[in-house]
Amino acid sequence: MGSVAVPLAGLEESYDYIIVGGGTAGCVLANRLTEDKDVRVLLLEAGDDRTTDPLVLTPGLVAGVYGKDEYDWNFQSVPQSTLNNRIINQARGKMLGGSSALNFMMLVYPSKASIDAWAAVGNPSWNFEALKPYLKKFATVDVPSASTKDICAITYNNDTVAYGDGPVQVSFGEGYGVTNKGWFDTFESLDLLSKRDARDGQALGAFQNASSIDPATKTRSFSAVTYLTPEVRARENLKILTNTHVNKVLFDTTGPEPVATGVEINVNGIVSQVSANLEVILSAGALQSPQILELSGVGSKEILAHHNIPVVVENPAVGEGMQDHPIVCQSFEVKEGTPSGDVLRDPAVLKALLDMYTADRSGPLGQLTISVAYTPLVNKTGVISDEGVKELFAGRDFSNPARAAIRDIVTNPNEPTFQYILFPTQVHIADKPGNMATHLIPVEPENFLTVMTILNSPFSRGSVHIQSSDPKAAPVWDPKYNHDDLDMELLARGVQFVEHLVAPESALGKLLNQTGRRLPQLKGDDLETAKEIVRQRQISVFHVSGSCSMRPREQGGVVNERLQVYGAKGLRVVDASIFPIEPAGNIQSVVYSVAERAADLIKEDRIKEYRKAVKV
Ligand SMILES: Cc1cc2nc3c(=O)[nH]c(=O)nc-3n(C[C@H](O)[C@H](O)[C@H](O)COP(=O)(O)OP(=O)(O)OC[C@H]3O[C@@H](n4cnc5c(N)ncnc54)[C@H](O)[C@@H]3O)c2cc1C
């Protein structure tokens, strides 16, 4: 199928900026760049516009979209040798709004040190202070109610008015109950209750995360509805094209440096081209931005040669450096009377809850009842002593700046090495999960709660690369979980700590059936068993990042601090791919704020270029 240099009907021949991927970051850019009436922007999205779809909008129905081609790219990893050769599923939003349209809506702020580490690996202009205004700019965080504050031990938040005034609407909800209280009481008894607001970047202990749920409508608040409001869509300088697959970036290679001049697109099998006067910006996510770069001739020369793709920019770092948070899910049978989301297996219960939600937006379908905790390095004895931490890290090589930066976070007793999550249902782990819903559908007849252990700053690095020159073929994703054995050592210690949380005498343990089932039926108090729990029960938190890393080129960078692709002009990457080091916590807050900051950088650069051109 040849491509024609003729624009598709309805499209102009050229735009100033072409944004590839209308996902979490892409919608932010489309909004912010078109604030300037002088620039014309084209936003291209492979999926459809599902901003009025109840399955997307209703928080409690999220499992209904996973694995369906019209919502989810549904990637699978290669078998993971450290996880009993299991395949790990990776849902990714394939619609306007991208993964913000199918994520779990947890709104968690990163730790300060995990963002300061970006500066430590060669990006001096990126640290927590620099990102902070943007962490505030993307969202409006509603004030928690008095009862939520009471149940969830929110003693530090004295806000009486909303925090921030950004487009994404964030709230706490009302449905927290005995299990949440049990969570906070348990952490308090372990002297691990947060006294600080996680927004400051220095929370440590259990705290109540907010959710990207609009408090007024109890619907998912995500990038496509919040950044692409009817007013924004009506801007004459913004064109949004959905159901448009971008095959590759086009370059002019006649000058001293290749210049991105546009993209090749496929709309219903018709392949055509559209030009960018100023820039092409890739916001296709951490699995697909590197894929598009490789398809366009930017990548390792061996990989490109293997697929007969002419090299435009040789950079073996494209698609490398892939990171993700590993998450270990242990489910515990609850006592009779303890609430569990597993009751939704009963169609009559689901119908009753749907009726409540439809009638007046009440009930659990309109809110998230997850609670979280950040802890330092812990094991079966609690917080590990300084001596114990030293021993664990002794004799290992930290000459690589990124490894040293991560070690500094993980060994700091004031930093969250782990994030724990209280999840209100059972989690099912299959060797080859067909899609994300496989994990969530309650297949066990008993009711459970799940405690999840996340390693916030993993040392392992994976990869994602094309396996074909066909733009529609999924790339090969190998997260290489725990390939750095330190990750397994750390995660297993985190799993050991779970025994404290579910112990019979703990407030949470009292809500569990202590003689009932566990998934898996293993107790993680000894280290070897804890490692086996990791092998059987670790999956992805869906925080893939780092595959087009921002750092000096000679240190494995793909983009510079202004997110421009090394070796080419007029080409940037703006999405989770650019994270040089995975931030602590759930990453949508960082994706939104990176995109907000990127929009400012792009605006600044345009003014600079203009001044240069007119010699002001
Ligand atoms: C199941 C799940 C649960 C999650 N839960 C949470 C959570 O509770 N809290 C949290 O903070 N984070 C969560 N995350 C993570 C967070 O949502 C993502 O990290 C973030 O949304 C990624 O944003 P992005 O802009 O990098 O990519 P995306 O939002 O995925 O955007 C990429 C866009 O590019 C489009 N695209 C890709 N290829 C092409 C192409 N060739 N042509 C045209 N368009 C293309 C895609 O369709 C998509 O719309 C979750 C993620 C998932 C998948």
XYZ file of C-alpha atoms and ligand atoms in Angstrom:
669
model
C 0.000 0.000 0.000
C 1.736 3.225 -1.093
C 1.107 6.502 0.669
C 0.016 9.624 -1.136
C 1.252 13.101 -0.322
C -2.303 14.363 -0.483
C -4.226 15.321 2.648
C -7.349 13.439 3.548
C -10.656 15.133 2.837
C -11.394 17.566 5.661
C -7.758 18.017 6.529
C -5.587 20.920 5.583
C -2.317 20.208 3.850
C -0.294 21.247 6.843
C -0.570 22.192 10.513
C 1.956 23.882 12.757
C 2.004 21.048 15.287
C 0.903 17.472 14.771
C 0.296 15.565 18.010
C 0.416 11.794 17.570
C -1.815 10.109 20.154
C -4.818 11.753 21.803
C -4.155 10.119 25.164
C -3.455 11.478 28.617
C -0.567 13.725 27.529
C -1.794 14.340 23.963
C -5.067 15.981 25.051
C -3.210 18.286 27.463
C -0.955 19.453 24.630
C -3.850 19.914 22.204
C -5.577 22.186 24.686
C -2.578 24.224 25.810
C -0.984 24.730 22.397
C -4.235 25.970 20.862
C -4.565 28.613 23.596
C -2.366 30.500 21.173
C -4.656 31.467 18.303
C -1.702 31.814 15.958
C -0.862 28.133 15.878
C -2.835 25.404 14.165
C -2.773 21.971 15.763
C -3.771 18.550 14.474
C -4.428 15.853 17.092
C -4.367 12.308 15.701
C -5.788 9.390 17.683
C -5.926 5.747 16.595
C -9.024 4.975 18.672
C -12.484 6.474 18.787
C -14.050 9.256 20.832
C -15.782 7.500 23.762
C -16.268 10.470 26.023
C -20.000 9.777 26.446
C -19.704 6.006 26.860
C -21.117 4.842 30.248
C -18.537 2.038 30.461
C -15.793 4.664 30.365
C -17.564 7.260 32.503
C -18.882 5.026 35.307
C -15.990 4.465 37.725
C -17.253 1.080 38.953
C -17.669 -0.392 35.462
C -14.045 -0.033 34.392
C -13.503 -3.799 34.085
C -16.054 -3.802 31.257
C -13.677 -2.195 28.752
C -10.580 -4.347 29.164
C -9.646 -6.601 26.285
C -12.206 -5.074 23.943
C -10.570 -3.956 20.733
C -12.548 -0.722 20.605
C -11.146 0.456 23.978
C -7.933 -1.399 24.781
C -4.704 -2.174 22.885
C -4.350 -5.145 25.265
C -0.614 -5.817 25.018
C 1.038 -8.960 26.364
C 4.616 -9.273 27.593
C 7.016 -11.986 26.565
C 7.074 -14.748 29.244
C 8.863 -13.470 32.353
C 11.521 -15.897 33.559
C 11.514 -14.470 37.100
C 7.742 -14.902 37.353
C 7.434 -18.630 36.592
C 7.360 -17.750 32.879
C 4.011 -16.057 33.195
C 2.863 -13.550 30.563
C 1.968 -10.125 31.937
C -0.961 -8.218 30.497
C -0.727 -4.507 29.766
C -4.011 -2.715 29.138
C -3.579 0.594 27.251
C -6.343 2.980 26.335
C -7.162 3.029 22.627
C -9.511 5.997 22.511
C -9.465 9.737 22.982
C -8.074 10.135 26.499
C -5.833 7.082 26.136
C -5.051 5.242 29.333
C -6.698 7.965 31.446
C -9.955 6.628 29.970
C -9.475 3.123 31.428
C -7.168 3.521 34.409
C -8.153 2.953 38.045
C -8.418 6.705 38.671
C -6.116 6.692 41.727
C -4.669 10.162 42.097
C -1.415 9.890 43.991
C 1.424 12.408 44.089
C 5.052 11.379 43.580
C 7.661 11.631 46.312
C 9.921 14.646 45.986
C 13.080 12.536 45.882
C 11.789 10.365 43.036
C 11.420 13.471 40.849
C 14.626 15.104 42.114
C 16.348 11.942 40.850
C 15.552 13.114 37.302
C 17.975 16.007 37.845
C 20.555 13.635 39.327
C 20.689 11.624 36.095
C 21.579 14.585 33.898
C 18.425 16.735 33.679
C 19.205 19.712 35.939
C 16.063 21.603 34.915
C 13.750 18.768 36.027
C 13.203 18.377 39.748
C 10.269 18.432 42.148
C 10.343 22.228 42.525
C 10.171 22.634 38.734
C 7.273 20.180 38.408
C 5.330 21.377 41.467
C 3.425 24.231 39.782
C 2.285 21.792 37.099
C 1.261 19.162 39.665
C -1.098 21.887 40.845
C -2.047 23.130 37.379
C -3.621 19.975 35.942
C -6.245 19.318 38.592
C -8.777 20.731 41.013
C -8.791 18.633 44.175
C -12.021 18.760 46.144
C -11.963 18.974 49.945
C -12.540 15.655 51.763
C -15.702 15.568 53.885
C -15.546 15.460 57.674
C -16.552 11.783 57.754
C -13.932 10.859 55.156
C -11.316 12.742 57.160
C -12.361 10.867 60.257
C -12.457 7.345 58.769
C -9.294 7.837 56.723
C -7.303 9.616 59.429
C -6.772 12.749 57.315
C -5.405 15.032 60.021
C -3.076 17.052 57.811
C -5.482 18.430 55.214
C -7.008 21.637 56.533
C -8.111 22.897 53.133
C -11.540 24.425 53.151
C -11.446 25.248 49.465
C -10.347 23.111 46.545
C -6.617 22.723 45.867
C -5.552 23.884 42.409
C -7.841 25.009 39.597
C -6.917 22.640 36.786
C -9.216 20.797 34.399
C -9.078 17.288 35.936
C -11.644 17.013 38.731
C -10.364 15.090 41.719
C -12.304 13.952 44.783
C -12.225 11.688 47.827
C -15.759 10.288 47.871
C -17.914 9.175 50.746
C -18.064 5.398 50.772
C -15.061 4.552 52.932
C -15.932 2.026 55.610
C -14.656 -0.452 58.152
C -11.974 -1.914 55.917
C -10.464 1.515 55.258
C -10.604 2.278 58.972
C -8.961 -1.078 59.664
C -6.191 -0.134 57.230
C -5.454 3.195 58.891
C -5.702 1.809 62.433
C -3.281 -0.971 61.502
C -0.705 1.438 60.110
C -1.153 3.715 63.112
C -0.385 0.816 65.448
C 2.823 0.275 63.453
C 3.672 3.981 63.792
C 3.259 4.376 60.044
C 0.391 6.802 59.632
C 1.171 9.751 57.373
C 1.187 13.121 59.094
C 1.758 14.988 55.840
C -0.185 15.601 52.696
C 1.211 13.509 49.839
C 0.948 16.611 47.624
C 4.060 17.976 49.393
C 6.123 15.081 48.074
C 7.113 13.963 51.547
C 4.351 11.698 52.796
C 5.368 8.547 54.606
C 2.857 6.120 56.075
C -0.774 5.319 55.283
C -2.800 8.066 53.612
C -6.021 8.352 51.682
C -5.465 8.885 47.984
C -7.945 10.950 46.020
C -9.453 9.782 42.705
C -9.868 11.361 39.302
C -13.638 11.271 39.717
C -15.691 14.427 39.256
C -17.413 15.038 42.625
C -20.356 16.765 40.929
C -21.228 14.005 38.465
C -19.464 10.970 40.011
C -18.014 10.212 36.599
C -14.452 9.497 35.481
C -12.606 12.765 35.004
C -10.032 12.086 32.311
C -7.983 13.969 29.762
C -10.428 13.820 26.852
C -13.381 15.273 28.787
C -11.410 17.736 30.868
C -8.882 19.109 28.382
C -11.069 18.726 25.278
C -14.199 20.450 26.510
C -16.777 21.596 23.928
C -15.215 25.087 24.097
C -11.751 23.742 23.337
C -13.051 21.508 20.546
C -14.727 24.549 19.023
C -11.401 26.361 18.607
C -10.794 27.028 14.940
C -7.114 26.265 15.283
C -7.652 22.722 16.601
C -8.484 19.740 14.415
C -9.056 16.376 16.086
C -9.025 13.250 13.961
C -9.945 9.948 15.615
C -9.741 6.423 14.126
C -6.481 7.545 12.565
C -3.461 5.297 12.911
C -0.134 7.085 12.538
C 2.268 4.803 10.681
C 5.418 6.875 10.905
C 7.033 10.276 11.039
C 8.261 11.703 7.724
C 11.643 13.429 7.473
C 13.492 15.757 5.158
C 16.965 14.231 5.161
C 18.557 16.569 2.640
C 20.069 18.994 5.176
C 22.767 18.526 7.802
C 20.212 17.173 10.308
C 16.997 15.278 9.550
C 13.903 17.464 9.995
C 10.483 15.989 10.851
C 8.111 17.277 8.203
C 4.900 15.403 8.907
C 3.373 11.982 9.378
C 1.971 9.129 7.359
C -1.511 8.136 8.480
C -3.885 5.267 7.848
C -7.598 6.044 7.971
C -9.831 3.094 7.105
C -7.076 1.584 4.981
C -6.396 4.790 3.079
C -2.800 5.819 3.608
C -1.937 9.485 3.194
C 0.367 12.176 4.513
C -0.022 15.402 6.400
C 2.665 18.024 6.970
C 3.845 19.792 10.104
C 5.295 23.271 9.692
C 6.861 23.373 13.132
C 6.867 20.039 14.945
C 5.627 16.491 15.232
C 5.019 15.549 18.876
C 4.767 11.871 19.785
C 2.353 11.211 22.665
C 1.507 7.616 21.814
C 2.485 6.234 25.224
C 5.462 4.278 26.532
C 4.878 1.245 24.311
C 3.994 3.043 21.096
C 6.044 6.251 20.963
C 9.247 4.159 20.662
C 7.461 1.909 18.163
C 6.657 4.913 15.953
C 10.236 6.187 16.249
C 11.593 2.828 15.081
C 9.076 2.596 12.237
C 10.281 6.053 11.200
C 13.977 5.128 11.163
C 14.987 6.386 14.611
C 16.521 3.594 16.662
C 19.126 0.873 16.784
C 20.667 0.306 13.379
C 20.548 -3.481 13.850
C 16.836 -3.469 14.657
C 16.064 -1.115 11.754
C 18.196 -3.159 9.330
C 16.424 -6.353 10.414
C 13.133 -4.792 9.305
C 14.523 -3.058 6.198
C 13.855 0.395 7.593
C 16.351 3.048 6.423
C 18.199 4.684 9.332
C 17.344 8.351 9.829
C 18.826 8.736 13.327
C 20.872 5.987 14.869
C 20.121 5.706 18.581
C 20.168 2.272 20.248
C 18.508 3.753 23.361
C 15.096 3.958 21.643
C 12.817 1.390 23.304
C 15.369 0.537 25.991
C 15.249 1.734 29.599
C 11.626 0.570 29.915
C 10.436 0.679 33.526
C 7.336 -0.380 35.380
C 6.256 -0.782 38.964
C 5.996 -4.434 39.899
C 2.942 -5.167 42.084
C 2.362 -8.288 44.144
C -1.293 -9.069 44.857
C -2.161 -11.214 47.885
C -5.861 -11.810 48.514
C -7.281 -12.694 51.930
C -10.704 -14.177 52.623
C -12.830 -11.832 54.715
C -14.978 -12.627 57.723
C -18.719 -12.856 57.314
C -20.007 -9.270 57.349
C -16.791 -7.611 56.138
C -17.567 -5.683 52.952
C -15.924 -6.940 49.750
C -16.415 -5.891 46.143
C -16.652 -9.599 45.291
C -20.398 -9.382 45.955
C -20.664 -7.834 42.478
C -20.455 -11.380 41.092
C -24.173 -11.596 41.896
C -26.061 -10.039 38.949
C -28.853 -8.935 41.300
C -26.375 -6.944 43.414
C -24.823 -5.392 40.330
C -28.254 -4.437 39.040
C -29.247 -2.845 42.346
C -26.032 -0.808 42.390
C -26.504 0.217 38.771
C -30.031 1.355 39.585
C -28.732 3.463 42.485
C -26.042 5.019 40.317
C -28.445 5.721 37.484
C -31.067 7.221 39.796
C -28.926 9.757 41.644
C -25.273 8.793 41.221
C -25.247 7.229 44.686
C -23.606 3.990 45.764
C -20.230 2.359 45.245
C -20.176 2.498 41.428
C -19.449 6.230 41.610
C -16.418 6.046 43.816
C -13.166 4.284 44.576
C -12.622 2.826 48.063
C -8.959 1.963 47.667
C -6.590 3.215 50.414
C -2.808 3.350 50.243
C 0.400 3.640 52.253
C 3.964 4.669 51.483
C 6.604 2.956 53.629
C 10.385 2.919 53.779
C 12.259 -0.353 53.336
C 10.449 -2.888 55.542
C 10.517 -6.628 56.121
C 9.025 -9.120 58.561
C 10.448 -7.169 61.507
C 9.034 -3.818 60.411
C 11.172 -0.900 59.190
C 14.636 -2.285 58.396
C 17.451 -0.834 60.520
C 20.237 1.260 58.965
C 22.598 -1.675 59.517
C 20.210 -4.085 57.780
C 19.872 -1.724 54.809
C 23.663 -1.386 54.508
C 24.044 -5.158 54.523
C 21.454 -5.564 51.791
C 23.231 -3.134 49.484
C 26.824 -4.112 50.314
C 29.072 -5.365 47.511
C 26.792 -4.234 44.680
C 27.816 -2.002 41.809
C 26.263 1.472 41.771
C 28.657 3.151 39.343
C 25.772 3.797 36.936
C 24.227 7.206 37.876
C 20.650 5.920 37.588
C 21.363 2.951 39.858
C 23.056 5.266 42.346
C 20.091 7.661 42.270
C 17.660 4.801 42.901
C 19.828 3.376 45.696
C 19.801 6.792 47.368
C 15.999 6.784 47.380
C 15.551 3.189 48.463
C 18.047 3.405 51.309
C 16.669 6.700 52.653
C 14.469 5.956 55.706
C 12.322 9.002 54.887
C 11.507 7.851 51.360
C 8.746 5.475 50.241
C 10.463 2.346 48.951
C 7.091 0.614 48.929
C 3.521 1.556 48.202
C 0.837 -0.686 49.686
C -2.709 -0.705 48.378
C -5.870 -1.991 50.023
C -7.998 -3.246 47.137
C -11.619 -4.162 47.858
C -11.870 -7.420 45.840
C -10.029 -10.649 45.090
C -7.381 -10.630 42.356
C -7.022 -13.634 40.105
C -3.633 -14.324 38.504
C -3.513 -16.480 35.366
C -0.399 -17.722 33.559
C -1.601 -16.159 30.317
C -4.269 -13.581 31.178
C -6.358 -12.785 28.107
C -6.795 -9.226 29.311
C -6.894 -7.096 32.428
C -10.437 -8.225 33.331
C -9.030 -11.723 33.951
C -7.481 -10.353 37.135
C -10.642 -8.659 38.339
C -13.486 -11.105 37.715
C -14.164 -12.951 40.989
C -13.671 -16.614 40.103
C -13.314 -17.821 43.712
C -16.596 -18.387 45.559
C -15.452 -16.729 48.818
C -15.185 -12.979 49.359
C -11.737 -11.424 49.641
C -9.744 -8.224 50.115
C -6.361 -7.797 48.434
C -3.219 -6.232 49.842
C -0.878 -5.097 47.078
C 2.855 -4.490 47.479
C 4.507 -2.174 44.958
C 8.218 -1.511 44.568
C 8.323 2.220 43.896
C 11.859 2.503 42.505
C 12.816 -0.675 40.634
C 16.372 -1.223 39.385
C 15.419 -3.537 36.479
C 15.128 -2.174 32.963
C 13.159 -3.785 30.139
C 12.582 -2.975 26.497
C 9.994 -2.536 23.795
C 10.825 -2.921 20.094
C 9.106 -3.453 16.788
C 8.768 -7.032 15.615
C 7.680 -6.067 12.128
C 7.683 -3.084 9.807
C 3.871 -3.336 9.817
C 2.717 -0.291 11.859
C -0.301 -2.236 13.126
C 1.720 -5.152 14.515
C 2.107 -4.948 18.302
C 5.653 -4.298 19.488
C 7.517 -6.880 21.585
C 7.354 -5.822 25.225
C 9.818 -7.392 27.625
C 9.614 -5.630 31.007
C 12.350 -7.909 32.451
C 10.791 -7.722 35.900
C 13.286 -8.508 38.672
C 16.126 -9.157 36.228
C 18.132 -7.072 38.624
C 17.995 -9.497 41.557
C 17.918 -6.585 43.994
C 14.315 -5.961 42.924
C 13.368 -9.496 43.947
C 15.221 -9.084 47.251
C 13.378 -5.817 47.955
C 9.949 -6.931 46.784
C 10.122 -10.125 48.830
C 10.906 -8.085 51.937
C 7.920 -5.874 51.153
C 5.772 -9.009 50.933
C 7.073 -10.202 54.301
C 5.727 -6.995 55.841
C 2.197 -7.818 54.665
C 2.026 -10.389 57.478
C 2.022 -7.441 59.922
C -0.922 -5.885 58.135
C -3.084 -9.022 58.156
C -1.991 -10.429 61.537
C -4.922 -11.635 63.730
C -4.334 -8.868 66.286
C -4.219 -6.039 63.707
C -7.323 -3.951 63.031
C -7.334 -5.153 59.413
C -6.622 -8.761 60.419
C -9.706 -8.712 62.655
C -11.845 -8.210 59.546
C -10.348 -11.267 57.845
C -11.221 -14.921 58.220
C -7.955 -15.992 59.830
C -8.654 -19.682 59.166
C -9.945 -18.932 55.673
C -8.276 -18.937 52.284
C -5.432 -16.853 50.960
C -4.476 -16.389 47.333
C -1.888 -17.826 47.170
C -2.169 -20.175 50.131
C 1.292 -19.111 51.352
C 2.525 -17.050 54.293
C 5.348 -14.728 53.373
C 7.141 -14.564 56.671
C 10.248 -16.406 55.529
C 12.159 -14.817 52.688
C 12.137 -17.802 50.335
C 8.352 -18.173 50.581
C 7.974 -14.426 50.073
C 9.973 -14.758 46.838
C 7.689 -17.575 45.726
C 4.699 -15.291 46.379
C 6.339 -12.706 44.112
C 6.870 -15.335 41.395
C 3.245 -16.449 41.593
C 1.480 -13.156 42.195
C 3.393 -10.234 40.685
C 1.840 -8.404 37.751
C 2.122 -4.863 36.319
C 0.694 -1.710 37.916
C 0.434 -0.421 34.338
C 3.008 2.288 34.934
C 5.173 1.553 31.893
C 7.577 4.419 31.273
C 11.156 5.312 30.358
C 11.331 3.858 26.837
C 12.377 7.226 25.276
C 14.282 8.426 28.278
C 15.153 12.061 28.940
C 18.868 12.163 29.773
C 22.172 12.976 28.075
C 22.459 11.089 24.807
C 25.703 9.377 25.793
C 23.956 8.008 28.883
C 21.146 6.336 26.980
C 18.985 9.379 26.313
C 16.436 9.630 23.503
C 15.208 13.156 24.284
C 16.883 16.198 25.825
C 15.517 18.310 28.651
C 13.179 20.095 26.257
C 11.895 16.675 25.201
C 13.361 17.055 21.697
C 14.520 13.852 20.033
C 18.320 13.752 19.720
C 19.610 13.905 16.171
C 16.463 15.310 14.559
C 14.776 18.685 14.327
C 11.089 19.341 14.842
C 10.394 16.135 16.773
C 9.534 15.673 20.452
C 8.175 12.962 22.701
C 5.739 13.994 25.427
C 4.283 11.129 27.470
C 5.362 8.579 30.092
C 8.141 7.356 27.778
C 10.371 10.267 28.725
C 10.537 9.519 32.480
C 14.214 8.819 33.183
C 13.321 7.252 36.541
C 9.930 5.885 37.537
C 8.317 8.229 40.086
C 6.913 6.858 43.336
C 3.187 6.175 43.325
C 0.588 6.022 40.569
C 1.928 7.993 37.668
C -0.985 9.769 35.991
C -0.319 12.901 38.084
C 3.226 12.996 36.691
C 2.091 12.333 33.093
C -0.373 15.229 33.296
C 2.143 17.594 34.854
C 4.945 16.651 32.446
C 2.559 17.378 29.560
C 1.578 20.712 31.109
C 5.230 21.672 31.460
C 6.036 20.415 27.956
C 3.346 22.721 26.533
C 5.110 25.673 28.160
C 8.488 24.539 26.795
C 7.053 24.212 23.287
C 5.480 27.679 23.492
C 8.760 29.170 24.734
C 10.736 27.512 21.953
C 8.376 28.830 19.301
C 8.830 32.369 20.554
C 12.620 31.873 20.656
C 12.645 30.558 17.077
C 10.436 33.428 15.928
C 12.762 35.988 17.543
C 15.732 34.330 15.894
C 13.998 34.420 12.526
C 13.066 38.096 12.735
C 16.346 38.905 14.534
C 14.703 40.644 17.525
C -5.347 -0.456 33.526
C -4.584 0.755 33.978
C -4.789 1.250 35.250
C -4.079 2.370 35.679
N -4.394 2.923 36.886
C -3.826 4.103 37.243
C -4.271 4.775 38.417
O -5.200 4.341 39.110
N -3.654 5.927 38.753
C -2.620 6.445 38.014
O -2.065 7.467 38.409
N -2.208 5.840 36.882
C -2.810 4.702 36.466
N -2.448 4.100 35.298
C -1.345 4.696 34.520
C -1.723 5.932 33.726
O -3.073 5.916 33.351
C -0.819 6.000 32.488
O 0.526 5.972 32.890
C -1.041 7.262 31.667
O -2.407 7.423 31.390
C -0.231 7.175 30.376
O -0.387 8.358 29.628
P 0.339 8.564 28.234
O -0.056 9.886 27.742
O 1.782 8.252 28.403
O -0.236 7.409 27.286
P -1.754 7.096 26.899
O -2.693 7.813 27.782
O -1.863 5.611 26.856
O -1.930 7.710 25.450
C -1.416 7.172 24.264
C -2.414 7.447 23.147
O -1.786 7.254 21.898
C -2.668 6.558 21.022
N -1.844 5.891 20.010
C -0.940 4.898 20.193
N -0.367 4.559 19.030
C -0.911 5.358 18.081
C -0.717 5.484 16.662
N 0.165 4.722 16.004
N -1.459 6.404 16.001
C -2.344 7.198 16.649
N -2.562 7.117 17.986
C -1.846 6.213 18.689
C -3.386 5.607 21.959
O -4.560 5.096 21.406
C -3.604 6.499 23.179
O -4.784 7.229 23.075
C -3.123 2.982 34.826
C -2.939 2.501 33.537
C -3.669 1.407 33.096
C -3.463 0.924 31.689
